[in-house]
Short mmCIF file of C-alpha atoms and ligand atoms in Angstrom, two decimals:
data_model
loop_
_atom_site.label_atom_id
_atom_site.label_comp_id
_atom_site.label_asym_id
_atom_site.label_seq_id
_atom_site.Cartn_x
_atom_site.Cartn_y
_atom_site.Cartn_z
CA MET A 1 6.09 30.97 -21.93
CA ALA A 2 3.35 30.94 -19.80
CA GLN A 3 3.55 33.06 -16.27
CA LYS A 4 3.42 32.13 -12.82
CA LEU A 5 0.05 32.18 -11.45
CA TRP A 6 1.98 34.08 -7.95
CA GLU A 7 4.35 36.84 -10.71
CA LYS A 8 3.52 40.27 -10.64
CA SER A 9 6.77 42.74 -12.03
CA VAL A 10 9.56 40.37 -10.96
CA GLN A 11 10.55 37.66 -13.08
CA VAL A 12 11.63 35.02 -11.62
CA ASN A 13 15.18 33.84 -11.95
CA LYS A 14 15.96 31.08 -14.14
CA ASN A 15 18.22 28.63 -11.05
CA ILE A 16 15.61 29.40 -8.73
CA GLU A 17 12.60 28.18 -10.67
CA ARG A 18 14.36 25.04 -11.94
CA PHE A 19 15.38 23.94 -7.92
CA THR A 20 12.14 25.70 -6.64
CA VAL A 21 9.62 22.82 -9.88
CA GLY A 22 12.58 20.62 -8.91
CA LEU A 23 10.28 17.23 -10.12
CA ASP A 24 7.09 18.56 -9.87
CA ARG A 25 6.54 18.77 -13.19
CA GLU A 26 6.83 15.52 -13.07
CA MET A 27 4.68 14.53 -9.33
CA ASP A 28 2.80 16.33 -10.24
CA LEU A 29 0.93 14.33 -14.15
CA TYR A 30 0.18 11.45 -10.71
CA LEU A 31 -2.07 13.53 -9.83
CA ALA A 32 -3.33 15.87 -12.49
CA LYS A 33 -7.48 14.07 -13.06
CA TYR A 34 -8.00 14.17 -8.94
CA ASP A 35 -6.67 18.16 -9.39
CA VAL A 36 -10.08 18.40 -12.40
CA LEU A 37 -12.34 16.93 -9.56
CA GLY A 38 -11.10 18.81 -6.91
CA SER A 39 -11.45 21.69 -9.51
CA MET A 40 -15.12 20.71 -10.31
CA ALA A 41 -16.46 20.37 -6.55
CA HIS A 42 -14.98 23.70 -5.64
CA ILE A 43 -17.21 25.37 -8.83
CA THR A 44 -19.65 23.87 -7.55
CA MET A 45 -20.08 25.08 -4.20
CA LEU A 46 -18.59 28.62 -5.22
CA GLU A 47 -21.67 28.55 -7.63
CA SER A 48 -23.55 27.88 -4.91
CA ILE A 49 -22.32 31.11 -3.40
CA ASP A 50 -22.84 33.14 -6.15
CA LEU A 51 -18.81 34.03 -6.89
CA LEU A 52 -19.61 31.93 -9.66
CA THR A 53 -23.07 32.32 -12.72
CA LYS A 54 -25.17 29.11 -13.57
CA GLN A 55 -23.81 29.68 -17.20
CA GLU A 56 -20.12 30.10 -16.11
CA LEU A 57 -19.66 27.67 -14.20
CA THR A 58 -21.26 25.61 -17.02
CA GLN A 59 -18.82 26.21 -18.54
CA LEU A 60 -15.75 25.18 -16.97
CA LEU A 61 -17.65 21.74 -15.87
CA ALA A 62 -17.51 20.52 -19.59
CA GLU A 63 -14.13 21.95 -20.03
CA LEU A 64 -12.76 20.02 -17.10
CA LYS A 65 -14.61 17.57 -17.56
CA ASN A 66 -12.52 17.21 -21.34
CA ILE A 67 -9.40 18.15 -18.83
CA TYR A 68 -10.03 14.77 -17.01
CA ALA A 69 -10.35 13.14 -20.07
CA THR A 70 -7.29 14.02 -21.32
CA ALA A 71 -5.58 12.95 -17.99
CA GLU A 72 -6.84 9.75 -18.11
CA LYS A 73 -5.44 8.83 -21.23
CA GLY A 74 -2.63 10.01 -19.95
CA GLU A 75 -1.50 12.52 -21.94
CA PHE A 76 -2.33 15.51 -19.65
CA VAL A 77 1.11 17.76 -19.68
CA ILE A 78 3.06 19.83 -17.60
CA GLU A 79 3.80 22.66 -20.22
CA GLU A 80 7.59 23.64 -20.08
CA GLY A 81 7.72 26.88 -17.67
CA VAL A 82 4.74 25.68 -15.95
CA GLU A 83 4.70 24.86 -12.05
CA ASP A 84 2.85 22.78 -11.78
CA VAL A 85 -0.59 20.49 -12.11
CA HIS A 86 -2.42 23.64 -10.09
CA SER A 87 -0.77 26.30 -12.31
CA GLN A 88 -1.43 24.21 -16.26
CA VAL A 89 -5.40 23.76 -15.45
CA GLU A 90 -6.00 27.01 -14.81
CA LEU A 91 -3.85 27.57 -18.09
CA LEU A 92 -6.24 25.29 -19.97
CA LEU A 93 -9.59 27.18 -18.35
CA THR A 94 -8.16 30.09 -19.22
CA ARG A 95 -6.78 29.96 -22.59
CA LYS A 96 -9.87 27.82 -23.65
CA LEU A 97 -12.51 30.54 -22.32
CA GLY A 98 -10.93 33.55 -20.69
CA ASP A 99 -11.57 35.50 -17.88
CA VAL A 100 -13.99 33.15 -16.18
CA GLY A 101 -11.17 30.47 -15.96
CA LYS A 102 -9.10 32.87 -13.85
CA LYS A 103 -12.61 32.71 -10.81
CA ILE A 104 -11.92 29.02 -10.07
CA HIS A 105 -9.41 30.28 -7.46
CA SER A 106 -11.31 32.18 -5.74
CA GLY A 107 -11.21 31.38 -1.66
CA ARG A 108 -9.02 28.35 -2.72
CA SER A 109 -5.20 28.38 -2.29
CA ARG A 110 -2.03 26.40 -3.88
CA ASN A 111 -2.16 24.55 -0.19
CA ASP A 112 -5.33 22.77 -0.46
CA GLN A 113 -5.41 22.06 -3.63
CA VAL A 114 -1.64 19.95 -3.35
CA LEU A 115 -3.04 18.45 0.15
CA LEU A 116 -6.98 17.50 -1.01
CA ASP A 117 -5.37 16.19 -4.91
CA LEU A 118 -2.95 14.04 -2.45
CA LYS A 119 -5.90 12.62 -0.57
CA LEU A 120 -8.16 11.78 -3.82
CA PHE A 121 -4.82 10.02 -5.72
CA THR A 122 -4.21 8.28 -2.34
CA ARG A 123 -7.65 6.44 -0.62
CA ALA A 124 -7.42 5.38 -5.24
CA GLU A 125 -4.71 4.05 -4.84
CA ILE A 126 -5.39 2.06 -1.60
CA LYS A 127 -8.91 0.34 -3.08
CA GLU A 128 -6.15 -0.73 -5.48
CA ILE A 129 -3.66 -1.68 -2.74
CA ALA A 130 -6.79 -3.33 -0.45
CA GLU A 131 -8.11 -5.34 -3.69
CA SER A 132 -4.83 -7.62 -4.74
CA VAL A 133 -3.71 -7.30 -0.35
CA GLU A 134 -7.26 -9.19 -1.03
CA GLN A 135 -6.58 -11.48 -3.83
CA LEU A 136 -2.97 -12.49 -2.05
CA PHE A 137 -4.61 -14.25 0.69
CA HIS A 138 -7.75 -15.85 -0.67
CA VAL A 139 -4.41 -17.34 -2.62
CA LEU A 140 -2.74 -18.41 0.41
CA ILE A 141 -5.76 -19.52 2.42
CA ARG A 142 -6.97 -21.88 -1.15
CA GLN A 143 -3.12 -22.30 -0.60
CA SER A 144 -3.40 -23.54 2.96
CA GLU A 145 -5.66 -25.71 2.81
CA ARG A 146 -4.69 -27.58 -0.43
CA TYR A 147 -1.42 -28.89 1.71
CA LYS A 148 -2.86 -28.79 5.36
CA ASN A 149 -1.53 -32.01 5.58
CA VAL A 150 1.26 -31.92 4.20
CA LEU A 151 4.80 -31.39 7.05
CA MET A 152 7.69 -29.08 7.71
CA PRO A 153 9.82 -29.06 9.68
CA GLY A 154 10.06 -25.21 11.76
CA TYR A 155 12.76 -23.64 12.70
CA THR A 156 14.08 -21.04 15.79
CA HIS A 157 17.12 -20.28 15.69
CA LEU A 158 17.87 -21.11 11.57
CA GLN A 159 17.67 -24.69 13.70
CA ILE A 160 15.27 -27.42 13.10
CA ALA A 161 13.19 -26.51 16.08
CA MET A 162 9.28 -28.81 15.84
CA PRO A 163 6.75 -30.20 12.80
CA SER A 164 4.74 -27.37 11.16
CA SER A 165 3.22 -27.81 8.46
CA PHE A 166 2.12 -25.80 4.65
CA GLY A 167 -1.03 -25.05 5.53
CA LEU A 168 0.66 -23.30 9.12
CA TRP A 169 3.17 -21.08 6.27
CA PHE A 170 0.68 -20.25 3.58
CA GLY A 171 -1.53 -19.47 6.09
CA ALA A 172 0.53 -17.47 8.59
CA TYR A 173 1.13 -15.04 5.99
CA ALA A 174 -2.70 -14.68 5.09
CA GLU A 175 -3.53 -14.07 8.91
CA SER A 176 -0.84 -11.48 8.44
CA LEU A 177 -2.11 -9.74 5.70
CA ALA A 178 -5.83 -9.92 7.76
CA ASP A 179 -3.15 -7.26 10.18
CA ASP A 180 -2.36 -5.46 7.30
CA MET A 181 -5.78 -4.48 5.88
CA LEU A 182 -6.76 -3.32 9.98
CA PHE A 183 -3.82 -0.85 9.09
CA LEU A 184 -4.50 0.24 6.13
CA GLN A 185 -7.85 0.48 7.07
CA ALA A 186 -7.23 3.39 9.92
CA ALA A 187 -5.33 5.23 7.21
CA PHE A 188 -7.62 5.08 4.54
CA LYS A 189 -10.33 6.78 7.39
CA MET A 190 -7.54 8.81 7.83
CA CYS A 191 -6.95 10.17 4.46
CA ASN A 192 -10.83 10.18 3.86
CA ARG A 193 -11.33 13.82 5.48
CA ASN A 194 -12.52 16.48 3.05
CA PRO A 195 -9.31 19.46 3.52
CA LEU A 196 -10.54 21.46 0.63
CA GLY A 197 -12.06 24.47 2.27
CA SER A 198 -8.18 25.65 4.48
CA ALA A 199 -6.34 27.31 1.47
CA ALA A 200 -3.88 28.41 2.06
CA GLY A 201 -4.49 26.75 6.19
CA TYR A 202 -6.53 29.49 7.62
CA GLY A 203 -9.79 29.26 6.02
CA SER A 204 -11.38 32.23 3.40
CA SER A 205 -13.70 35.53 4.64
CA PHE A 206 -15.96 33.79 1.83
CA PRO A 207 -18.71 31.91 3.12
CA LEU A 208 -17.36 28.33 1.57
CA ASN A 209 -19.44 25.85 1.88
CA ARG A 210 -17.44 22.95 2.67
CA THR A 211 -20.05 19.98 3.90
CA MET A 212 -21.36 21.36 -0.03
CA THR A 213 -17.41 19.73 -1.05
CA THR A 214 -17.18 17.36 1.05
CA GLN A 215 -19.92 15.33 -0.38
CA LEU A 216 -19.34 15.66 -3.70
CA LEU A 217 -16.73 14.23 -3.16
CA GLY A 218 -17.22 11.51 -1.37
CA PHE A 219 -15.54 12.07 1.57
CA ASP A 220 -16.18 10.51 4.94
CA SER A 221 -16.19 14.05 6.76
CA LEU A 222 -13.69 17.45 6.77
CA ASP A 223 -10.84 18.15 8.24
CA TYR A 224 -12.43 20.39 10.17
CA ASN A 225 -10.47 22.74 11.72
CA VAL A 226 -7.89 25.18 9.18
CA VAL A 227 -5.16 24.81 10.54
CA TYR A 228 -5.73 20.82 10.59
CA ALA A 229 -6.46 19.89 7.42
CA GLN A 230 -2.26 22.05 7.19
CA MET A 231 -1.22 19.88 9.63
CA GLY A 232 -2.12 16.40 7.40
CA ARG A 233 -0.03 17.18 4.43
CA GLY A 234 2.75 14.42 5.11
CA LYS A 235 1.04 13.24 8.29
CA MET A 236 -1.49 10.96 5.64
CA GLU A 237 1.25 11.23 4.02
CA ARG A 238 3.30 8.96 6.71
CA ASN A 239 0.45 7.32 8.11
CA VAL A 240 -0.13 5.25 5.03
CA ALA A 241 3.21 5.07 5.02
CA PHE A 242 3.20 2.91 7.44
CA ALA A 243 0.26 0.65 6.13
CA MET A 244 2.03 0.62 2.63
CA ALA A 245 6.01 -0.76 5.18
CA THR A 246 3.40 -3.43 7.21
CA ILE A 247 2.08 -5.24 4.26
CA ALA A 248 5.96 -4.39 3.03
CA GLY A 249 6.91 -6.15 6.39
CA THR A 250 5.45 -9.75 5.79
CA LEU A 251 5.83 -9.65 2.17
CA SER A 252 9.35 -8.97 2.05
CA LYS A 253 9.49 -12.18 5.15
CA MET A 254 7.86 -14.09 2.66
CA ALA A 255 9.39 -13.63 -0.04
CA PHE A 256 12.88 -14.60 1.99
CA ASP A 257 11.37 -17.71 3.06
CA ALA A 258 10.71 -18.89 -0.53
CA CYS A 259 14.23 -18.11 -1.91
CA LEU A 260 15.29 -20.77 1.41
CA PHE A 261 13.32 -22.65 0.55
CA ASN A 262 12.91 -23.08 -2.45
CA SER A 263 17.22 -22.51 -2.30
CA GLN A 264 18.98 -27.31 -2.72
CA ASN A 265 19.80 -26.67 0.19
CA PHE A 266 16.34 -26.73 1.92
CA GLY A 267 14.21 -28.46 -1.44
CA PHE A 268 11.00 -27.73 0.27
CA VAL A 269 9.24 -25.67 -2.42
CA LYS A 270 9.49 -25.29 -6.32
CA LEU A 271 9.29 -22.44 -7.86
CA PRO A 272 7.68 -22.30 -11.42
CA ASP A 273 9.94 -22.23 -13.97
CA GLU A 274 8.53 -19.93 -15.99
CA CYS A 275 8.96 -17.09 -12.71
CA THR A 276 13.15 -17.84 -12.63
CA THR A 277 15.44 -16.50 -14.44
CA GLY A 278 18.77 -18.01 -15.27
CA SER A 279 22.43 -17.11 -15.60
CA SER A 280 24.64 -15.55 -18.33
CA ILE A 281 27.44 -18.64 -17.66
CA MET A 282 25.76 -20.87 -15.12
CA PRO A 283 23.34 -23.36 -17.20
CA HIS A 284 21.12 -25.23 -15.09
CA LYS A 285 20.82 -21.82 -12.47
CA LYS A 286 17.18 -20.89 -12.22
CA ASN A 287 17.08 -17.83 -9.76
CA PRO A 288 14.51 -16.51 -7.72
CA ASP A 289 15.04 -12.69 -8.76
CA VAL A 290 11.86 -12.23 -8.55
CA PHE A 291 11.33 -12.59 -4.72
CA GLU A 292 14.22 -11.58 -3.97
CA LEU A 293 13.21 -8.06 -6.08
CA THR A 294 9.93 -7.74 -4.26
CA ARG A 295 12.17 -8.20 -0.66
CA ALA A 296 14.93 -6.09 -1.34
CA LYS A 297 12.28 -3.39 -2.78
CA CYS A 298 9.62 -4.35 0.33
CA ASN A 299 12.53 -3.58 2.00
CA LYS A 300 12.57 0.20 0.71
CA ILE A 301 8.91 0.80 1.34
CA GLN A 302 9.11 0.01 4.66
CA ALA A 303 11.99 2.93 5.33
CA LEU A 304 9.57 5.05 4.08
CA PRO A 305 7.79 6.24 7.41
CA GLN A 306 11.00 6.78 8.02
CA GLN A 307 11.75 9.02 4.99
CA ILE A 308 8.89 10.96 5.47
CA MET A 309 9.30 11.66 8.82
CA MET A 310 12.48 13.25 8.49
CA ILE A 311 11.23 15.14 5.64
CA ALA A 312 8.84 16.80 7.90
CA ASN A 313 10.18 16.00 11.37
CA ASN A 314 10.16 19.52 14.14
CA LEU A 315 8.33 21.69 11.06
CA PRO A 316 6.33 24.36 13.28
CA SER A 317 2.21 24.48 11.87
CA GLY A 318 1.61 26.53 8.41
CA TYR A 319 2.67 25.03 5.25
CA PHE A 320 6.15 24.84 3.79
CA ARG A 321 7.91 23.70 0.60
CA ASP A 322 9.85 20.98 2.71
CA LEU A 323 6.62 18.75 1.61
CA GLN A 324 6.65 18.99 -1.91
CA ILE A 325 9.74 16.42 -1.69
CA ILE A 326 7.47 14.00 0.75
CA LYS A 327 5.84 13.94 -3.23
CA GLU A 328 8.61 12.31 -5.17
CA ILE A 329 9.99 9.23 -2.30
CA PHE A 330 5.23 8.59 -1.38
CA LEU A 331 3.52 8.02 -5.50
CA PRO A 332 5.48 6.52 -7.44
CA ALA A 333 5.52 3.71 -4.08
CA PHE A 334 1.60 2.35 -4.55
CA GLN A 335 3.08 1.20 -8.01
CA GLU A 336 6.37 -0.61 -6.29
CA LEU A 337 3.32 -2.80 -3.95
CA LYS A 338 1.36 -3.59 -6.01
CA ASP A 339 3.70 -5.00 -8.59
CA CYS A 340 5.71 -6.64 -5.23
CA LEU A 341 1.80 -8.01 -4.47
CA ASP A 342 0.45 -8.73 -7.60
CA MET A 343 3.98 -11.33 -8.35
CA ALA A 344 3.54 -12.76 -5.47
CA THR A 345 0.12 -13.51 -6.16
CA TYR A 346 1.25 -15.27 -8.70
CA ILE A 347 4.16 -17.29 -8.08
CA MET A 348 1.97 -18.52 -4.91
CA ASP A 349 -0.72 -19.41 -6.68
CA LYS A 350 1.71 -21.55 -8.92
CA ILE A 351 4.46 -22.70 -6.05
CA LYS A 352 4.78 -26.09 -5.87
CA VAL A 353 6.12 -28.17 -2.49
CA ASN A 354 8.37 -31.22 -1.55
CA GLU A 355 5.20 -33.37 -0.21
CA HIS A 356 8.11 -35.34 1.33
CA ILE A 357 10.03 -33.34 3.34
CA LEU A 358 10.25 -35.15 6.80
CA ASP A 359 11.16 -38.53 5.48
CA ASP A 360 14.37 -37.52 5.08
CA ASP A 361 15.89 -38.70 8.89
CA LYS A 362 17.66 -35.89 9.29
CA TYR A 363 14.94 -34.53 10.37
CA GLN A 364 13.79 -36.28 13.44
CA LEU A 365 15.05 -35.18 15.81
CA ILE A 366 12.17 -32.43 15.51
CA PHE A 367 9.44 -35.14 16.91
CA SER A 368 11.54 -34.12 20.26
CA VAL A 369 8.36 -33.47 21.92
CA GLU A 370 6.20 -35.04 20.47
CA GLU A 371 7.72 -37.84 22.16
CA VAL A 372 8.09 -35.78 25.33
CA ASN A 373 4.03 -35.19 25.78
CA ARG A 374 3.54 -38.27 24.13
CA LEU A 375 5.12 -39.85 27.98
CA ALA A 376 3.37 -36.57 30.37
CA ARG A 377 0.11 -38.35 28.70
CA GLU A 378 1.28 -41.36 30.03
CA GLY A 379 1.68 -39.48 33.91
CA MET A 380 5.30 -39.46 33.37
CA PRO A 381 6.51 -35.56 34.51
CA PHE A 382 6.93 -33.10 31.84
CA ARG A 383 11.20 -32.84 32.99
CA ASP A 384 11.32 -35.93 33.19
CA ALA A 385 10.01 -37.23 30.38
CA TYR A 386 12.36 -33.97 28.43
CA LYS A 387 15.19 -35.09 30.58
CA LYS A 388 14.12 -39.44 29.12
CA VAL A 389 13.66 -37.94 25.83
CA GLY A 390 17.38 -36.05 25.18
CA LEU A 391 19.73 -38.84 27.05
CA ASP A 392 17.62 -41.15 24.41
CA ILE A 393 19.14 -38.58 21.18
CA GLU A 394 22.64 -38.01 23.33
CA ALA A 395 22.20 -42.35 23.26
CA GLY A 396 21.73 -42.82 20.24
CA ASN A 397 18.19 -44.36 20.61
CA PHE A 398 15.89 -41.68 19.46
CA SER A 399 13.35 -43.50 16.67
CA PRO A 400 9.65 -41.25 16.93
CA ASN A 401 7.26 -42.11 15.65
CA LYS A 402 6.27 -39.28 12.76
CA GLU A 403 2.54 -38.74 13.32
CA VAL A 404 1.14 -35.88 15.30
CA HIS A 405 -1.97 -34.75 17.40
CA HIS A 406 -1.45 -31.40 17.39
CA THR A 407 -5.58 -29.93 17.32
CA HIS A 408 -5.79 -26.42 19.69
CA GLU A 409 -7.25 -23.45 17.18
CA GLY A 410 -4.39 -22.51 14.95
CA SER A 411 -2.89 -25.39 14.88
CA ILE A 412 -1.63 -27.83 11.96
CA GLY A 413 -4.73 -29.81 12.39
CA ASN A 414 -7.09 -26.52 13.65
CA LEU A 415 -5.97 -23.87 11.12
CA CYS A 416 -9.23 -22.06 11.58
CA ASN A 417 -8.10 -20.59 7.61
CA ASP A 418 -12.47 -19.88 8.27
CA GLU A 419 -12.12 -17.98 10.94
CA ILE A 420 -8.60 -16.19 9.75
CA SER A 421 -11.23 -15.65 6.36
CA ALA A 422 -14.12 -14.13 8.37
CA LEU A 423 -11.70 -12.21 10.15
CA MET A 424 -10.35 -10.00 6.54
CA GLN A 425 -13.57 -10.24 5.47
CA GLN A 426 -15.16 -8.39 8.50
CA ILE A 427 -12.08 -5.97 7.20
CA VAL A 428 -12.92 -5.79 3.82
CA ASN A 429 -16.38 -4.66 4.56
CA GLY A 430 -15.41 -1.54 6.16
CA PHE A 431 -14.08 0.00 3.60
CA ASN A 432 -16.60 1.76 1.80
CA PHE A 433 -15.50 2.78 -1.46
CA HIS A 434 -18.42 2.44 -3.47
CA CYS A 435 -18.91 6.66 -1.58
CA MET A 436 -15.55 7.80 -3.13
CA GLU A 437 -16.10 5.95 -6.56
CA THR A 438 -20.32 7.17 -7.29
CA ALA A 439 -18.85 10.68 -5.60
CA GLU A 440 -16.33 11.25 -8.47
CA SER A 441 -18.38 9.76 -11.45
CA VAL A 442 -21.81 11.52 -10.29
CA LEU A 443 -19.51 14.85 -10.52
CA LEU A 444 -17.79 13.89 -13.92
CA GLY A 445 -21.46 13.77 -14.91
CA ARG A 446 -21.03 9.55 -15.82
CA SER A 447 -23.60 7.94 -14.31
N1 LIG B 501 4.22 22.39 -5.75
C1 LIG B 501 3.69 22.65 -3.71
C2 LIG B 501 3.68 21.38 -2.81
O1 LIG B 501 3.95 20.39 -3.95
C3 LIG B 501 2.41 23.40 -4.28
C4 LIG B 501 2.17 24.36 -3.11
C5 LIG B 501 3.19 25.56 -3.56
N2 LIG B 501 2.60 25.95 -2.50
C6 LIG B 501 3.58 27.39 -1.78
N3 LIG B 501 3.02 28.19 -1.78
N4 LIG B 501 4.22 27.52 -2.81
O2 LIG B 501 3.50 21.52 -1.48
#
C-alpha cells in the first residue's frame, strides 16, 4: 500500500480515505498528461534557481517523458491506495529514480498543481471545441447559401407569421455560433494564464521564476497575485462552463427546430435515414433521437455553470476541498459537447429541405404583410393598408402574390453571409493556440 504524500505517523481511517478521495482516481486521469507537463516546467525552473542539479533535471525530465507517453497511450493508472494524479507521478519518479523524485515538489503544493493541470487541460479542450464549432459554422453557412432561395414559414408564438427562408434558418445558427465563439475566446484568454508558483495559495520563500514557467508552458501571462491565482479555482471552470453553455444553447435550439421541422406535420426538412432510429413496435418509425439527445445533453451543459456556482458559492479566499467536486462535472463535459457538435455537423450537412413548402395554401396568410407593404409603397398609409388587408382576409378575399422582395441587410434576399463569415474568421484569428502547442512540444523535446 502506497503512503499518502502527507502521511507521517498516523494512518488515515479507510472510510475517511474513501470519502475524501472520492472520484479523484478516475477524474485525475483526464489531467495526467498535463500534470506531467506542469512538473516538467516546474523542475526546469527549479534547476535554474539551483534547487536541482543539471544531472538530476535530465534524469527527471527523461522519466517524466516516459510517464507522459504512458498517459498519451491511455495506460496511466492511479494505483490502489494512491490519492491522486499528483501523488502517482511523484511515486513513479521516486520508485524509478529514488531520492531525486522526492525533490520535485519544492516550491509547490497540490493546490497549484491541480490549478495548473486544470488550466492546461481546459485550454487544450477549448481548442478542440473551437475547431468543432468552426466546422459546424462552415456547414451551416454552406447550407444557407445553397438554400438561400427556398422559402419557409416564419413563426411567432408558433403561429405562421411571415415568409422566412432556409438561407435565414441555417445562417441564423451560424451567426449564433460566431457570438458563442467570442465568449469561448474570452474564456480561453482567462484560462490561458499561469497559476504555477502560487503553491498552496500564498507563494513560496524559494525564489521561483514564474515568468520562466509561464514561457515554458506557453501561457499568455501569469495569474500574478498568488491569492488571486488560487481564487481562480472554480472561477475559471465557471467561466469556461458559461462559454460551453452558450454553445450548447445554440445547439439545443437548433436541435429542437430540426425535430419539429422533421415531423410529418411540418415536413420542412428530412433527416438522412441513416441518422434516424427505429421503433421496436411501429415499423414505420424514423425517429430523430440524435437531436433529442443533443437537446437533452446540451440542456444539461447549460446547467453546468449553475452547478459549479453552487459548489463554489460563498467560499472565502484560500483553497478548500469543495473545489475537488467541480472536476466531476466539469471534466467530462467537454467530450459531451464535442460529441453534440460533431453529430450536429454531420446531420446538418446531409439534411434535405422541402423546396415547396409554401405552395400549400395553408401558408397563404404569411404573405399578408407583403401585401400591406405593397399597398403602402403605392402610397396608402400603412395603418389603412393594414386594415384593408385584415378586412380582406376576414371576408375571404385575400389571394396573395407569393413573390418576396426583402433586400435589407440580414433579410431573405441579402443574407450577409460574407459578413458573418468575416466576423467568425476575425474571432478565430484571435485565438493563439499555436503558442501553447509549440511550448508543449518544445518541453517534450518533440520539436
Ligand atoms: N484532489 C485535490 C483537488 O482536486 C487536490 C488538491 C489537494 N489539496 C489539499 N490541500 N488537500 O482539489
